[in-house]
Amino acid sequence: MRTIEHWIGGSASTGSGDRTGDVFDPAEGRPQAHVRLGTTADVDAAVTEARAAFGGWSETSLSARVQVLFRFRELVVQHTDELARLVSLEHGKTLDDAKGEVVRGREVVDFVCGIPQLLKGEFSDQVSGGIDSHSFRQPLGVCAGITPFNFPVMVPMWMHPVAIACGNTFVLKPSERVPGASELVARLYAEAGLPDGVFNIVNGDKEVVDGLLDHHDIDAVSFVGSTPIARYVHERASRTGKRVQALGGAKNHAVVMPDADVDFAADHLVAAGYGSAGQRCMAISAVVAVGPVADALVDKVRERTTGITVGPGCASTSEMGPVVSAASRDRVLGYIDEGEKDGATVVVDGRGIEVDGSEEGFFVGPTLLDHVSTDMSVYTDEIFGPVLVVLRVASLDEALALVNANPYGNGTAVFTSSGEVARSFQRRVQVGMIGINVPIPVPMAYHSFGGWGDSLFGDHHVHGPEGVRFYTRAKVVTTRWPHVSEESLAHLNFPTAH
Ligand code: NAD
C-alpha cells in the first residue's frame, strides 16, 4: 500500500517520525493508502524551507509570479479528472461533484492571475503643500493552512493560491483523511515553475496543527473545519501574535415561503441537502417551512428523496456516495435514532441501507425528518450527513427569529417569488452568505467566502478581496521633496495640512 509523504522544499519527504495513518476508501470501508503523520520537527523543516524561499519569492516581479500562476492554472485544468478521481476515492463524493469542487478551487487561481491589479496601491496627490501620500501592501511572510476533509482541493485553494500570489510562502496541513489530492497539487506547482520551498505540505494530525499554531516563524494561519477546532485554532495561534482566520461549522437554514414555487424549492432542497452526502459546509440541513406550504413541500421532498441512487462515488450511476468514515456513519445514525426518540417524524429513513457490492462501505441513506423542534439534537447540532430536518413556523418573522437564534451563521437561503420578502430577508438575517432562490450560495472566487457567528473566528473572509487583504499588510508613505527654502516650514506643532 502506498504512503503519502510530506512535500518539503520542493520534493517528497518522509519526515522525521514513524507514525502513519490509514486513508480509507469509504465506499469499500477499508484502507487504500497510508499517510505520513508528521512531527513538530517536520513542521520546523517545512517552515525553515518556506522562510528561506520567502526572500526570493516576495522579490519576484508581479509579472513573473503571474506567469507561474497561469501555468499552474493550465496544469490544474489538464489534471481536473485526476484530481477529482483522488477526491472521490478518498472522500467518497461522486466524480461529478468532485469535478465541481476542482473547478471552484481553480477559479480562485483564475482570480489571482489578476494579482497585479489586486495589489495596486492608492495615491493621493498634494495632501498638503508639496506633499503626496501613497499606500501599498506587502506579503506577510510564511503562512499556514489547515484544512478539513470535505473539500480536499477547493478549500486549500481558497488559501494557497492567494497567499502565494501575494508573495508569501505556504505550509499546508491537509486533512489526514484525504491527503492524496494535495500531493498532486504540490507536483503541479513544481511543474509550473514555482520555486522550491514556496509551497510545502506537512501531513498529520493534532501534533502538526499545534506545531504550526505555536511556531514563532509563521505569520498567519488560515483554518477551515469544525467550530470547536476553529475556536481553538483562533485562540492558540493568536496567542503567539499570528494573524488568524478560522472558519467553523454550520447549520444552514432554507426558509420556504408560501409564495415559493414548491417544485423548484423541493428539487433544490434535495440537491442541497443530500449532495456530497450532506458533508458540505454550505449544505442545507434545516428547512423552515412557513405557513401552509409545509405539507406539500414535505411531500415533494419525500418523493424526490426516495428516488436518489446511493452508491460508490466513482460509479457513474451514483448520485450520492458514502459518508467519510465509520465514525461519521455511526454518528449520523445515532442522531437519526435520537431525533425519532425526541418525537420527530421519520418521513424517509436512511438507516439500514445496503449498497450491492459495497456492503462494507460507510453508507447512510438520505433521511428526512419532519416536525422537528429547536430543542432536538438533530436541530441543535451539526450532523454533517444526509439528514434534512423540517421545522414549521407561521410567518417570515418567526422564521427569521429562528434562524437568527442559531449560533451558526454560515449560509442560508429563502425561496420566494416576492422581491419584498427577499429584500427583507437579506437585510434582517444574521448570516454571512445568503441565497435568494439559490440554496448553496457559495460566493464566486472574486467575492469573499465567510460566515458569521460560530462559523468564523477572525476578521477576514477567505479568497476574493478579503483574502488578498488577509495575506498582505499595508504601508502608507507620506512624501515631500522640499526646496531648500521650504525647510523653514518645520516647527514643533503636530503637522496639519496647509
Ligand atoms: P475537523 O475540525 O475535525 O478537522 C479540520 C482540521 O483540523 C483537520 O486538518 C484536522 O486534522 C485538524 N484537527 C482535528 N482535530 C484537531 C484537534 N483536536 N487539534 C488540532 N487540530 C485538529 O473538521 P473535518 O471533520 O475535517 O471537516 C468537517 C467540518 O468542517 C464541518 O464542521 C464543516 O462544517 C466544516 N467546514 C466548514 C467550512 C466553512 O467554510 N465554514 C468549509 C468546509 C468544512
Short mmCIF file of C-alpha atoms and ligand atoms in Angstrom, two decimals, residues 146-151 154-155 158 173-177 204-207 209-210 213 223-230 232-233 247-250 279-282 324 382 384 408 410 433 449-451 455-456 462, ligand 1:
data_model
loop_
_atom_site.label_atom_id
_atom_site.label_comp_id
_atom_site.label_asym_id
_atom_site.label_seq_id
_atom_site.Cartn_x
_atom_site.Cartn_y
_atom_site.Cartn_z
CA ILE A 146 -5.12 23.73 8.00
CA THR A 147 -8.00 22.19 6.08
CA PRO A 148 -10.98 19.82 6.54
CA PHE A 149 -11.80 16.53 4.85
CA ASN A 150 -14.85 17.61 2.90
CA PHE A 151 -13.23 19.69 0.11
CA MET A 154 -11.22 23.53 -3.13
CA VAL A 155 -10.71 24.59 0.49
CA TRP A 158 -9.20 29.17 -1.04
CA LYS A 173 -1.65 20.69 6.62
CA PRO A 174 -4.37 18.84 4.70
CA SER A 175 -6.95 16.66 6.40
CA GLU A 176 -5.25 13.35 7.18
CA ARG A 177 -8.37 11.60 5.87
CA GLY A 204 -0.51 14.82 10.07
CA ASP A 205 -2.90 15.35 12.93
CA LYS A 206 -3.01 17.39 16.14
CA GLU A 207 0.77 17.29 16.65
CA VAL A 209 -1.52 21.51 13.89
CA ASP A 210 -0.18 22.51 17.31
CA LEU A 213 -0.04 27.24 15.75
CA PHE A 223 -8.14 27.26 9.18
CA VAL A 224 -11.33 25.63 7.92
CA GLY A 225 -13.02 22.85 9.90
CA SER A 226 -15.43 22.27 12.76
CA THR A 227 -16.37 25.03 15.21
CA PRO A 228 -14.65 23.68 18.36
CA ILE A 229 -11.33 23.30 16.50
CA ALA A 230 -11.77 26.67 14.74
CA TYR A 232 -9.16 26.54 19.49
CA VAL A 233 -7.02 27.43 16.46
CA LEU A 247 -13.82 29.11 9.59
CA GLY A 248 -16.04 26.73 11.55
CA GLY A 249 -19.09 24.53 11.18
CA ALA A 250 -22.60 25.33 10.08
CA GLN A 279 -20.98 16.83 4.01
CA ARG A 280 -20.74 20.38 2.72
CA CYS A 281 -20.32 23.36 4.99
CA MET A 282 -22.93 25.06 2.81
CA VAL A 324 -16.30 9.68 5.01
CA GLU A 382 -24.26 19.98 13.02
CA PHE A 384 -22.78 16.65 8.68
CA TYR A 408 -24.02 29.33 13.41
CA ASN A 410 -22.57 30.37 7.60
CA MET A 433 -23.83 34.13 2.81
CA PHE A 449 -16.42 33.49 1.47
CA GLY A 450 -17.21 33.57 5.16
CA GLY A 451 -19.90 33.12 7.75
CA SER A 455 -18.95 29.86 11.67
CA LEU A 456 -15.97 32.24 11.58
CA VAL A 462 -11.36 33.84 2.56
P1 NAD B 1 -12.17 18.99 11.83
O1 NAD B 1 -12.35 20.23 12.62
O2 NAD B 1 -12.28 17.68 12.51
O3 NAD B 1 -10.70 18.99 11.14
C1 NAD B 1 -10.22 20.10 10.44
C2 NAD B 1 -8.70 20.12 10.55
O4 NAD B 1 -8.35 20.25 11.92
C3 NAD B 1 -8.04 18.84 10.04
O5 NAD B 1 -6.90 19.18 9.29
C4 NAD B 1 -7.69 18.08 11.31
O6 NAD B 1 -6.52 17.32 11.18
C5 NAD B 1 -7.49 19.19 12.33
N1 NAD B 1 -7.88 18.78 13.69
C6 NAD B 1 -8.90 17.95 14.04
N2 NAD B 1 -8.96 17.82 15.37
C7 NAD B 1 -7.98 18.59 15.89
C8 NAD B 1 -7.54 18.87 17.23
N3 NAD B 1 -8.13 18.35 18.29
N4 NAD B 1 -6.49 19.71 17.39
C9 NAD B 1 -5.87 20.26 16.32
N5 NAD B 1 -6.26 20.02 15.04
C10 NAD B 1 -7.29 19.20 14.83
O7 NAD B 1 -13.17 19.08 10.59
P2 NAD B 1 -13.49 17.97 9.50
O8 NAD B 1 -14.30 16.89 10.12
O9 NAD B 1 -12.28 17.60 8.75
O10 NAD B 1 -14.40 18.81 8.48
C11 NAD B 1 -15.78 19.00 8.66
C12 NAD B 1 -16.07 20.28 9.39
O11 NAD B 1 -15.53 21.39 8.67
C13 NAD B 1 -17.56 20.59 9.49
O12 NAD B 1 -17.82 21.12 10.76
C14 NAD B 1 -17.81 21.63 8.41
O13 NAD B 1 -18.93 22.46 8.62
C15 NAD B 1 -16.54 22.39 8.48
N6 NAD B 1 -16.29 23.14 7.25
C16 NAD B 1 -16.51 24.48 7.28
C17 NAD B 1 -16.32 25.22 6.14
C18 NAD B 1 -16.57 26.70 6.15
O14 NAD B 1 -16.30 27.31 5.15
N7 NAD B 1 -17.03 27.31 7.22
C19 NAD B 1 -15.90 24.60 4.96
C20 NAD B 1 -15.68 23.23 4.98
C21 NAD B 1 -15.88 22.50 6.14
#
